[in-house]
């Protein structure tokens, strides 16, 4: 099937043509592991998970690389401020290595809860320091760098089309005020590839290099890892729109300077998850994470469903009401399919319509509408309907098979209540039966009286 993807680089939807037939090299900028990933971050990883699953379902073998930023990301996103990990470590009374280990595990656990497939390889920035130093040496040899009192900088004026991804020259000039001015920089867009350790305190993470003790600039890791695992030029590079003004132009500039080749053919960016129309961001204190969902009894999969209801290039407003509505929507799907027999034959008409939606730049809201249309179609026999829905879910990743299983699994205590209600009905004790129905509802189980008897479904996912 012809797959159209919106390419930020060419600023249009383009047919996806892999470099090597049947294979895709995919790079996703990973998290900075200094705190709990917020729901905005997780939106990004859900979207790229669907992209990967979709490409895979189209018969393409996807090699997916994701970095884990455990060093070098400074609080300004540019080259000023503290290292986010060192700052978190200080605050928690731990060292940066402990912070990194802890939040890498949290991130991996979050992915599992959201049914996001892990990449082919996770790579920690601190595991590639040797390669990063070598990369800087190449840039230095080619004459792209200059030294200041705090580090080694990339001279962006040496790249004729610097910022081509988002025409950032204008954005950056406007935003210059936001970033603390570094008077030693030759151009406002120049960025550090290697920072020197401060003289007044010892960092937890620092390495010797030909330029002195220090640590790599934030953008370097992605250039190095993508080259190590996917080659000089690979197929698709993904990340959030916040990477458009700084991180991606810099990553691209240094990669292309080092190799003389285009780094990636397709660049894809997800829009923000917003809270009250502002970006959900850790630094602004307007973030929620999976632990907040748990407190409100909202399943991570309901959040996944919520994310898929919007197109990835549209910003999405977060509210508890919207999330609760998404949870109800998902529960309704689960209730609808629970108890239906599963066949083998997939309905091609619906499946093709579903795939066609996704092949139009990953139109997940439309794909979900096709799933709903199929659910409501009485002409399709149960077995075929279920086989098709599960096939669709291989891409959506709502984990419907498991949710159905879960909705039919009861604890002994719950089984006991259900049994008591059955007995009450046999005894025509309608008061007791109603009372038990309410009691069951309170613990998240709904009962329906059908001609075949009482049918119970768990409705809290
Ligand atoms: P970070 O941990 O800050 O490096 O971000 C991890 C990923 O989340 C990156 O791809 C960001 O572009 C993305 N991201 C950050 N904030 C948001 C947001 N509010 N909505 C969607 N994606 C975001
Ligand atoms: Zn990156």
Tab-separated table of C-alpha atoms and ligand atoms in Angstrom:
chain	number	residue	atom	x	y	z
A	1	UNK	CA	0.000	0.000	0.000
A	2	UNK	CA	1.226	3.517	-0.770
A	3	UNK	CA	2.207	5.106	2.552
A	4	UNK	CA	2.093	8.888	2.846
A	5	UNK	CA	4.047	10.542	5.646
A	6	UNK	CA	4.302	14.217	6.426
A	7	UNK	CA	7.953	15.099	6.093
A	8	UNK	CA	8.948	18.144	8.143
A	9	UNK	CA	12.032	18.443	5.977
A	10	UNK	CA	10.189	18.891	2.683
A	11	UNK	CA	7.171	20.376	4.474
A	12	UNK	CA	4.755	18.105	2.649
A	13	UNK	CA	3.190	14.688	2.662
A	14	UNK	CA	5.365	12.335	0.684
A	15	UNK	CA	5.183	8.725	-0.335
A	16	UNK	CA	7.424	6.711	1.944
A	17	UNK	CA	10.195	4.948	0.040
A	18	UNK	CA	12.679	3.062	2.219
A	19	UNK	CA	16.385	3.219	1.408
A	20	UNK	CA	16.658	-0.570	1.455
A	21	UNK	CA	13.716	-2.488	0.075
A	22	UNK	CA	11.600	-4.011	2.846
A	23	UNK	CA	13.554	-2.356	5.666
A	24	UNK	CA	13.219	0.794	7.715
A	25	UNK	CA	15.797	2.528	9.900
A	26	UNK	CA	13.870	4.507	12.503
A	27	UNK	CA	15.365	6.800	15.127
A	28	UNK	CA	13.343	8.295	17.976
A	29	UNK	CA	14.747	10.882	20.358
A	30	UNK	CA	14.382	9.293	23.755
A	31	UNK	CA	13.680	10.811	27.165
A	32	UNK	CA	15.932	12.770	29.451
A	33	UNK	CA	15.903	10.480	32.446
A	34	UNK	CA	15.781	12.877	35.375
A	35	UNK	CA	12.146	12.545	36.458
A	36	UNK	CA	8.891	10.692	35.744
A	37	UNK	CA	7.957	10.966	32.054
A	38	UNK	CA	4.935	13.248	31.814
A	39	UNK	CA	1.889	12.470	29.728
A	40	UNK	CA	3.139	14.814	26.972
A	41	UNK	CA	6.341	12.812	26.631
A	42	UNK	CA	4.295	9.637	26.619
A	43	UNK	CA	2.064	10.972	23.848
A	44	UNK	CA	5.186	11.142	21.691
A	45	UNK	CA	6.161	7.539	22.387
A	46	UNK	CA	2.621	6.243	21.770
A	47	UNK	CA	2.499	7.976	18.384
A	48	UNK	CA	5.853	6.575	17.245
A	49	UNK	CA	4.878	3.150	18.505
A	50	UNK	CA	1.855	3.212	16.204
A	51	UNK	CA	4.069	4.325	13.323
A	52	UNK	CA	6.413	1.418	13.950
A	53	UNK	CA	3.585	-1.121	14.298
A	54	UNK	CA	1.994	0.181	11.117
A	55	UNK	CA	5.191	-0.020	9.060
A	56	UNK	CA	5.725	-3.495	10.423
A	57	UNK	CA	2.179	-4.542	9.450
A	58	UNK	CA	2.946	-3.346	5.919
A	59	UNK	CA	5.668	-5.967	5.748
A	60	UNK	CA	8.601	-3.675	6.475
A	61	UNK	CA	11.279	-4.801	8.887
A	62	UNK	CA	11.819	-1.899	11.252
A	63	UNK	CA	15.079	-1.344	13.097
A	64	UNK	CA	14.231	1.140	15.811
A	65	UNK	CA	16.856	2.950	17.878
A	66	UNK	CA	16.117	5.140	20.865
A	67	UNK	CA	18.592	7.042	23.005
A	68	UNK	CA	18.300	7.583	26.731
A	69	UNK	CA	19.683	11.001	27.638
A	70	UNK	CA	21.484	10.537	30.915
A	71	UNK	CA	23.977	13.373	30.500
A	72	UNK	CA	24.374	16.774	28.846
A	73	UNK	CA	20.776	18.042	28.564
A	74	UNK	CA	20.935	21.460	30.208
A	75	UNK	CA	17.935	23.209	31.707
A	76	UNK	CA	17.801	25.814	28.918
A	77	UNK	CA	17.678	23.241	26.063
A	78	UNK	CA	20.620	25.273	24.709
A	79	UNK	CA	24.026	25.564	26.364
A	80	UNK	CA	23.264	27.364	29.568
A	81	UNK	CA	21.899	26.270	32.898
A	82	UNK	CA	22.516	23.132	34.894
A	83	UNK	CA	22.635	19.569	33.620
A	84	UNK	CA	19.125	18.241	34.310
A	85	UNK	CA	20.447	15.025	35.834
A	86	UNK	CA	23.052	16.665	38.040
A	87	UNK	CA	20.392	19.127	39.224
A	88	UNK	CA	17.912	16.355	40.074
A	89	UNK	CA	20.656	14.432	41.858
A	90	UNK	CA	21.510	17.401	44.035
A	91	UNK	CA	17.871	17.912	44.917
A	92	UNK	CA	17.345	14.258	45.839
A	93	UNK	CA	20.630	13.869	47.708
A	94	UNK	CA	21.699	11.157	45.242
A	95	UNK	CA	24.256	11.053	42.463
A	96	UNK	CA	23.444	11.453	38.778
A	97	UNK	CA	24.114	7.774	38.039
A	98	UNK	CA	21.505	6.691	40.576
A	99	UNK	CA	18.990	9.167	39.160
A	100	UNK	CA	19.600	7.842	35.641
A	101	UNK	CA	19.252	4.174	36.637
A	102	UNK	CA	16.050	4.839	38.521
A	103	UNK	CA	14.300	6.859	35.820
A	104	UNK	CA	15.403	4.588	32.991
A	105	UNK	CA	13.572	1.801	34.779
A	106	UNK	CA	10.540	4.041	35.326
A	107	UNK	CA	10.502	4.898	31.607
A	108	UNK	CA	10.704	1.242	30.566
A	109	UNK	CA	7.912	0.348	33.017
A	110	UNK	CA	5.776	3.193	31.629
A	111	UNK	CA	6.238	1.896	28.088
A	112	UNK	CA	5.090	-1.532	29.185
A	113	UNK	CA	1.994	-0.139	30.876
A	114	UNK	CA	1.107	1.748	27.705
A	115	UNK	CA	1.706	-1.359	25.586
A	116	UNK	CA	4.478	0.436	23.696
A	117	UNK	CA	6.876	-2.010	22.088
A	118	UNK	CA	10.476	-1.461	23.149
A	119	UNK	CA	12.862	-0.274	20.411
A	120	UNK	CA	15.272	-2.734	18.823
A	121	UNK	CA	17.877	-1.047	20.973
A	122	UNK	CA	17.947	1.474	23.793
A	123	UNK	CA	21.274	3.300	24.032
A	124	UNK	CA	22.386	5.351	27.013
A	125	UNK	CA	24.300	8.499	26.147
A	126	UNK	CA	26.931	7.680	28.765
A	127	UNK	CA	27.621	4.334	27.054
A	128	UNK	CA	28.858	6.005	23.876
A	129	UNK	CA	31.267	8.630	25.222
A	130	UNK	CA	34.231	7.159	23.345
A	131	UNK	CA	32.325	7.300	20.059
A	132	UNK	CA	31.060	10.805	20.820
A	133	UNK	CA	34.620	12.047	21.388
A	134	UNK	CA	35.670	10.498	18.066
A	135	UNK	CA	32.775	12.244	16.346
A	136	UNK	CA	33.842	15.601	17.797
A	137	UNK	CA	37.374	14.954	16.550
A	138	UNK	CA	36.022	14.501	13.022
A	139	UNK	CA	34.113	17.792	13.249
A	140	UNK	CA	37.214	19.498	14.603
A	141	UNK	CA	39.372	18.128	11.800
A	142	UNK	CA	36.882	19.342	9.234
A	143	UNK	CA	37.047	22.846	10.717
A	144	UNK	CA	33.491	23.151	12.035
A	145	UNK	CA	34.420	23.857	15.673
A	146	UNK	CA	35.905	26.610	17.795
A	147	UNK	CA	36.765	26.749	21.447
A	148	UNK	CA	35.459	29.118	24.110
A	149	UNK	CA	36.140	29.270	27.839
A	150	UNK	CA	33.362	26.757	28.592
A	151	UNK	CA	33.529	24.314	25.728
A	152	UNK	CA	33.860	23.387	22.102
A	153	UNK	CA	31.250	24.933	19.848
A	154	UNK	CA	29.863	24.151	16.412
A	155	UNK	CA	29.965	27.107	14.029
A	156	UNK	CA	26.533	27.025	12.394
A	157	UNK	CA	27.506	29.706	9.866
A	158	UNK	CA	29.576	27.019	8.146
A	159	UNK	CA	26.404	25.187	7.154
A	160	UNK	CA	24.677	26.997	4.326
A	161	UNK	CA	21.238	25.529	5.034
A	162	UNK	CA	21.391	25.388	8.852
A	163	UNK	CA	17.883	25.237	10.319
A	164	UNK	CA	16.285	24.018	7.071
A	165	UNK	CA	13.963	21.787	9.095
A	166	UNK	CA	11.895	24.645	10.444
A	167	UNK	CA	13.315	27.846	8.961
A	168	UNK	CA	14.551	28.505	12.437
A	169	UNK	CA	16.726	31.513	11.806
A	170	UNK	CA	13.743	33.728	12.484
A	171	UNK	CA	12.475	31.754	15.459
A	172	UNK	CA	15.867	31.734	17.103
A	173	UNK	CA	16.482	35.421	16.691
A	174	UNK	CA	13.185	36.138	18.365
A	175	UNK	CA	13.883	33.655	21.083
A	176	UNK	CA	17.441	34.835	21.646
A	177	UNK	CA	16.316	36.680	24.719
A	178	UNK	CA	14.998	33.476	26.275
A	179	UNK	CA	18.380	31.838	26.190
A	180	UNK	CA	21.095	33.363	28.310
A	181	UNK	CA	23.492	35.084	25.917
A	182	UNK	CA	26.903	33.563	25.595
A	183	UNK	CA	29.133	36.400	24.441
A	184	UNK	CA	31.840	34.063	23.246
A	185	UNK	CA	29.557	32.391	20.712
A	186	UNK	CA	30.145	33.551	17.147
A	187	UNK	CA	26.522	33.062	16.118
A	188	UNK	CA	23.417	32.896	18.254
A	189	UNK	CA	22.608	29.439	16.840
A	190	UNK	CA	26.037	27.916	17.592
A	191	UNK	CA	25.921	25.052	20.069
A	192	UNK	CA	28.273	23.095	22.293
A	193	UNK	CA	29.495	19.670	21.255
A	194	UNK	CA	31.716	19.316	24.309
A	195	UNK	CA	31.390	21.234	27.555
A	196	UNK	CA	34.173	21.615	30.076
A	197	UNK	CA	33.526	20.568	33.652
A	198	UNK	CA	33.161	23.569	35.940
A	199	UNK	CA	36.182	24.447	38.045
A	200	UNK	CA	34.260	25.164	41.246
A	201	UNK	CA	32.637	21.764	41.782
A	202	UNK	CA	32.989	18.159	40.693
A	203	UNK	CA	30.307	16.716	38.461
A	204	UNK	CA	29.112	13.137	38.999
A	205	UNK	CA	29.444	12.503	35.277
A	206	UNK	CA	32.550	13.704	33.482
A	207	UNK	CA	35.186	12.236	31.187
A	208	UNK	CA	38.675	13.009	29.975
A	209	UNK	CA	38.895	14.158	26.385
A	210	UNK	CA	41.531	15.700	24.107
A	211	UNK	CA	40.065	19.095	25.085
A	212	UNK	CA	40.025	18.526	28.836
A	213	UNK	CA	37.661	17.029	31.381
A	214	UNK	CA	34.007	17.502	30.523
A	215	UNK	CA	30.867	16.015	29.055
A	216	UNK	CA	29.178	15.847	25.642
A	217	UNK	CA	26.695	18.425	24.369
A	218	UNK	CA	23.119	17.152	24.383
A	219	UNK	CA	22.663	16.859	20.596
A	220	UNK	CA	25.759	14.799	20.030
A	221	UNK	CA	24.431	11.480	21.307
A	222	UNK	CA	21.657	11.278	18.713
A	223	UNK	CA	24.054	11.975	15.827
A	224	UNK	CA	26.450	9.341	17.079
A	225	UNK	CA	23.971	6.607	17.931
A	226	UNK	CA	21.935	6.974	14.782
A	227	UNK	CA	25.119	6.654	12.753
A	228	UNK	CA	26.382	3.694	14.826
A	229	UNK	CA	23.226	1.659	14.497
A	230	UNK	CA	21.446	2.945	11.388
A	231	UNK	CA	24.260	4.315	9.233
A	232	UNK	CA	25.118	7.775	7.886
A	233	UNK	CA	21.732	8.151	6.244
A	234	UNK	CA	18.645	6.387	7.511
A	235	UNK	CA	14.922	6.488	6.774
A	236	UNK	CA	12.894	8.196	9.499
A	237	UNK	CA	13.764	10.446	12.410
A	238	UNK	CA	11.038	11.262	14.942
A	239	UNK	CA	10.536	13.564	17.901
A	240	UNK	CA	8.266	16.231	19.354
A	241	UNK	CA	7.846	19.726	17.888
A	242	UNK	CA	9.825	21.174	20.791
A	243	UNK	CA	12.888	19.740	19.045
A	244	UNK	CA	12.303	21.861	15.940
A	245	UNK	CA	14.091	25.048	17.030
A	246	UNK	CA	17.178	23.609	18.740
A	247	UNK	CA	17.809	19.909	19.116
A	248	UNK	CA	16.999	18.633	15.637
A	249	UNK	CA	18.657	21.413	13.608
A	250	UNK	CA	21.794	20.931	15.701
A	251	UNK	CA	21.754	17.173	15.468
A	252	UNK	CA	21.223	17.389	11.734
A	253	UNK	CA	23.937	20.042	11.250
A	254	UNK	CA	26.645	18.086	13.026
A	255	UNK	CA	25.703	14.779	11.360
A	256	UNK	CA	25.685	16.277	7.914
A	257	UNK	CA	28.902	18.174	8.618
A	258	UNK	CA	30.612	14.969	9.711
A	259	UNK	CA	29.440	12.744	6.851
A	260	UNK	CA	28.619	15.157	4.041
A	261	UNK	CA	25.349	13.280	3.628
A	262	UNK	CA	21.717	13.809	4.554
A	263	UNK	CA	21.131	12.336	8.032
A	264	UNK	CA	17.559	11.118	7.518
A	265	UNK	CA	15.160	11.168	4.588
A	266	UNK	CA	11.981	11.747	6.600
A	267	UNK	CA	11.652	13.856	9.735
A	268	UNK	CA	8.396	13.503	11.630
A	269	UNK	CA	7.217	15.602	14.573
A	270	UNK	CA	4.360	15.126	16.978
A	271	UNK	CA	2.477	18.132	18.327
A	272	UNK	CA	2.135	18.872	22.010
A	273	UNK	CA	-0.161	17.517	24.601
A	274	UNK	CA	-1.354	20.699	26.245
A	275	UNK	CA	-2.806	21.549	29.601
A	276	UNK	CA	-5.117	24.557	29.667
A	277	UNK	CA	-3.700	25.560	26.279
A	278	UNK	CA	-0.129	25.664	27.524
A	279	UNK	CA	2.525	23.046	26.795
A	280	UNK	CA	2.539	20.309	29.398
A	281	UNK	CA	6.033	20.749	30.722
A	282	UNK	CA	8.015	19.672	33.705
A	283	UNK	CA	9.710	23.005	34.167
A	284	UNK	CA	6.365	24.872	34.168
A	285	UNK	CA	4.988	22.488	36.792
A	286	UNK	CA	1.959	21.629	34.646
A	287	UNK	CA	2.609	17.952	34.245
A	288	UNK	CA	0.838	14.743	35.027
A	289	UNK	CA	2.256	11.262	34.800
A	290	UNK	CA	1.041	7.670	34.990
A	291	UNK	CA	0.961	7.743	38.795
A	292	UNK	CA	-1.630	10.552	38.582
A	293	UNK	CA	-3.761	8.378	36.306
A	294	UNK	CA	-3.553	5.528	38.773
A	295	UNK	CA	-4.772	7.779	41.585
A	296	UNK	CA	-7.831	8.613	39.469
A	297	UNK	CA	-8.421	4.975	38.475
A	298	UNK	CA	-7.692	5.680	34.837
A	299	UNK	CA	-5.933	2.965	32.934
A	300	UNK	CA	-2.763	3.820	30.962
A	301	UNK	CA	-4.490	2.165	27.994
A	302	UNK	CA	-7.341	4.668	28.272
A	303	UNK	CA	-4.669	7.365	27.909
A	304	UNK	CA	-3.348	5.547	24.840
A	305	UNK	CA	-6.880	5.515	23.410
A	306	UNK	CA	-7.217	9.236	24.206
A	307	UNK	CA	-3.975	9.980	22.332
A	308	UNK	CA	-5.033	7.970	19.282
A	309	UNK	CA	-8.304	9.905	19.059
A	310	UNK	CA	-6.273	12.916	17.863
A	311	UNK	CA	-4.038	13.202	14.830
A	312	UNK	CA	-0.394	13.350	15.911
A	313	UNK	CA	0.166	16.683	14.145
A	314	UNK	CA	-2.652	18.406	16.037
A	315	UNK	CA	-2.142	19.650	19.537
A	316	UNK	CA	-4.294	17.878	22.053
A	317	UNK	CA	-5.768	19.396	25.184
A	318	UNK	CA	-5.542	17.325	28.292
A	319	UNK	CA	-8.369	17.365	30.841
A	320	UNK	CA	-9.569	14.798	33.328
A	321	UNK	CA	-13.063	14.924	31.788
A	322	UNK	CA	-11.679	14.125	28.339
A	323	UNK	CA	-9.626	11.295	29.760
A	324	UNK	CA	-12.588	9.864	31.643
A	325	UNK	CA	-14.613	10.000	28.430
A	326	UNK	CA	-11.815	8.109	26.660
A	327	UNK	CA	-11.839	5.492	29.403
A	328	UNK	CA	-15.620	5.076	28.988
A	329	UNK	CA	-15.122	4.757	25.239
A	330	UNK	CA	-12.531	2.036	25.659
A	331	UNK	CA	-14.638	0.200	28.236
A	332	UNK	CA	-17.530	0.268	25.767
A	333	UNK	CA	-15.399	-1.359	23.096
A	334	UNK	CA	-14.249	-4.012	25.543
A	335	UNK	CA	-17.815	-4.681	26.716
A	336	UNK	CA	-18.995	-4.897	23.162
A	337	UNK	CA	-16.454	-7.509	22.141
A	338	UNK	CA	-16.398	-9.518	25.364
A	339	UNK	CA	-18.012	-12.912	24.972
A	340	UNK	CA	-18.017	-12.900	21.150
A	341	UNK	CA	-16.451	-15.906	19.529
A	342	UNK	CA	-13.224	-15.416	17.636
A	343	UNK	CA	-12.932	-16.666	14.062
A	344	UNK	CA	-10.031	-16.875	11.645
A	345	UNK	CA	-11.263	-14.971	8.612
A	346	UNK	CA	-10.443	-11.264	8.562
A	347	UNK	CA	-12.820	-8.887	6.803
A	348	UNK	CA	-10.695	-7.418	4.021
A	349	UNK	CA	-13.004	-4.514	3.256
A	350	UNK	CA	-12.774	-3.100	6.780
A	351	UNK	CA	-9.117	-3.936	7.210
A	352	UNK	CA	-8.194	-2.148	4.005
A	353	UNK	CA	-10.209	0.897	4.987
A	354	UNK	CA	-8.419	0.897	8.337
A	355	UNK	CA	-4.987	0.559	6.739
A	356	UNK	CA	-5.820	3.256	4.240
A	357	UNK	CA	-6.529	5.691	7.075
A	358	UNK	CA	-3.179	4.977	8.655
A	359	UNK	CA	-1.365	5.144	5.350
A	360	UNK	CA	-2.544	8.748	5.077
A	361	UNK	CA	0.061	10.170	7.458
A	362	UNK	CA	-1.050	7.992	10.365
A	363	UNK	CA	-4.632	9.145	10.631
A	364	UNK	CA	-5.453	7.350	13.881
A	365	UNK	CA	-8.791	9.137	14.559
A	366	UNK	CA	-10.055	7.917	11.213
A	367	UNK	CA	-8.707	4.416	11.863
A	368	UNK	CA	-10.603	4.347	15.186
A	369	UNK	CA	-13.753	5.453	13.359
A	370	UNK	CA	-13.368	2.452	11.026
A	371	UNK	CA	-13.093	0.164	14.040
A	372	UNK	CA	-16.311	1.655	15.469
A	373	UNK	CA	-18.038	1.259	12.113
A	374	UNK	CA	-17.090	-2.413	12.053
A	375	UNK	CA	-18.307	-2.894	15.618
A	376	UNK	CA	-21.700	-1.484	14.668
A	377	UNK	CA	-22.014	-3.518	11.458
A	378	UNK	CA	-24.558	-6.292	12.124
A	379	UNK	CA	-23.922	-7.859	8.747
A	380	UNK	CA	-20.507	-9.084	9.827
A	381	UNK	CA	-20.562	-12.343	11.683
A	382	UNK	CA	-18.970	-12.399	15.173
A	383	UNK	CA	-15.952	-14.568	14.402
A	384	UNK	CA	-14.951	-12.424	11.435
A	385	UNK	CA	-15.614	-9.211	13.337
A	386	UNK	CA	-13.386	-10.275	16.207
A	387	UNK	CA	-10.566	-11.511	13.976
A	388	UNK	CA	-10.599	-8.149	12.167
A	389	UNK	CA	-10.675	-6.113	15.366
A	390	UNK	CA	-7.755	-8.006	16.830
A	391	UNK	CA	-5.843	-7.535	13.586
A	392	UNK	CA	-6.458	-3.780	13.805
A	393	UNK	CA	-5.369	-3.815	17.416
A	394	UNK	CA	-1.974	-5.195	16.429
A	395	UNK	CA	-1.379	-1.630	15.202
A	396	UNK	CA	-3.469	0.374	17.674
A	397	UNK	CA	-1.953	-1.496	20.589
A	398	UNK	CA	-4.943	-1.093	22.893
A	399	UNK	CA	-4.254	-4.614	24.120
A	400	UNK	CA	-7.908	-5.573	23.601
A	401	UNK	CA	-7.305	-9.321	23.917
A	402	UNK	CA	-5.892	-8.842	27.377
A	403	UNK	CA	-8.571	-6.353	28.379
A	404	UNK	CA	-11.266	-8.847	27.387
A	405	UNK	CA	-9.549	-11.528	29.418
A	406	UNK	CA	-9.224	-9.140	32.352
A	407	UNK	CA	-12.860	-8.111	32.135
A	408	UNK	CA	-13.857	-11.763	32.580
A	409	UNK	CA	-11.477	-12.534	35.417
A	410	UNK	CA	-12.911	-12.242	38.933
A	411	UNK	CA	-11.449	-12.667	42.385
A	412	UNK	CA	-12.971	-15.260	44.719
A	413	UNK	CA	-14.730	-12.520	46.621
A	414	UNK	CA	-16.236	-11.154	43.400
A	415	UNK	CA	-17.256	-14.633	42.265
A	416	UNK	CA	-18.971	-15.108	45.588
A	417	UNK	CA	-21.025	-11.923	45.171
A	418	UNK	CA	-21.995	-12.959	41.636
A	419	UNK	CA	-23.093	-16.358	42.903
A	420	UNK	CA	-25.143	-14.788	45.694
A	421	UNK	CA	-26.900	-12.646	43.113
A	422	UNK	CA	-27.678	-15.670	40.974
A	423	UNK	CA	-29.198	-17.421	43.981
A	424	UNK	CA	-31.223	-14.311	44.863
A	425	UNK	CA	-32.646	-14.299	41.336
A	426	UNK	CA	-33.549	-17.972	41.490
A	427	UNK	CA	-35.303	-17.205	44.785
A	428	UNK	CA	-36.988	-14.216	43.128
A	429	UNK	CA	-35.549	-11.993	45.853
A	430	UNK	CA	-35.418	-8.921	43.612
A	431	UNK	CA	-34.465	-6.541	46.397
A	432	UNK	CA	-31.395	-8.532	47.315
A	433	UNK	CA	-30.542	-9.029	43.650
A	434	UNK	CA	-30.676	-5.256	43.016
A	435	UNK	CA	-28.672	-4.550	46.124
A	436	UNK	CA	-25.977	-6.972	44.970
A	437	UNK	CA	-25.979	-5.423	41.512
A	438	UNK	CA	-25.234	-2.027	43.110
A	439	UNK	CA	-22.545	-3.527	45.291
A	440	UNK	CA	-20.902	-5.118	42.256
A	441	UNK	CA	-21.120	-1.871	40.314
A	442	UNK	CA	-19.268	-0.097	43.052
A	443	UNK	CA	-16.337	-2.436	42.687
A	444	UNK	CA	-16.366	-2.019	38.919
A	445	UNK	CA	-18.423	-5.002	37.757
A	446	UNK	CA	-21.567	-4.587	35.732
A	447	UNK	CA	-24.121	-7.345	35.448
A	448	UNK	CA	-26.639	-7.772	32.718
A	449	UNK	CA	-29.490	-10.276	32.838
A	450	UNK	CA	-29.742	-12.053	29.515
A	451	UNK	CA	-31.821	-15.003	28.358
A	452	UNK	CA	-28.767	-17.161	29.075
A	453	UNK	CA	-28.501	-15.846	32.621
A	454	UNK	CA	-26.420	-13.250	34.360
A	455	UNK	CA	-23.553	-11.771	32.324
A	456	UNK	CA	-20.841	-9.997	34.300
A	457	UNK	CA	-18.171	-7.672	32.904
A	458	UNK	CA	-15.474	-5.743	34.665
A	459	UNK	CA	-15.732	-2.110	33.637
A	460	UNK	CA	-12.793	-0.600	35.452
A	461	UNK	CA	-9.825	-1.421	33.300
B	1	LIG	P1	12.474	14.990	26.906
B	1	LIG	O1	12.458	13.962	27.997
B	1	LIG	O2	12.224	16.384	27.391
B	1	LIG	O3	13.741	14.908	26.089
B	1	LIG	O4	11.245	14.677	25.925
B	1	LIG	C1	10.936	13.394	25.470
B	1	LIG	C2	10.018	13.484	24.266
B	1	LIG	O5	8.754	14.066	24.591
B	1	LIG	C3	10.575	14.330	23.132
B	1	LIG	O6	10.332	13.678	21.895
B	1	LIG	C4	9.761	15.613	23.212
B	1	LIG	O7	9.679	16.226	21.958
B	1	LIG	C5	8.421	15.081	23.654
B	1	LIG	N1	7.579	16.059	24.364
B	1	LIG	C6	7.948	16.887	25.374
B	1	LIG	N2	6.886	17.597	25.842
B	1	LIG	C7	5.805	17.202	25.109
B	1	LIG	C8	4.410	17.543	25.124
B	1	LIG	N3	3.886	18.404	25.989
B	1	LIG	N4	3.593	16.915	24.220
B	1	LIG	C9	4.090	16.015	23.360
B	1	LIG	N5	5.390	15.641	23.293
B	1	LIG	C10	6.250	16.216	24.164
B	2	LIG	ZN1	17.702	13.465	19.651
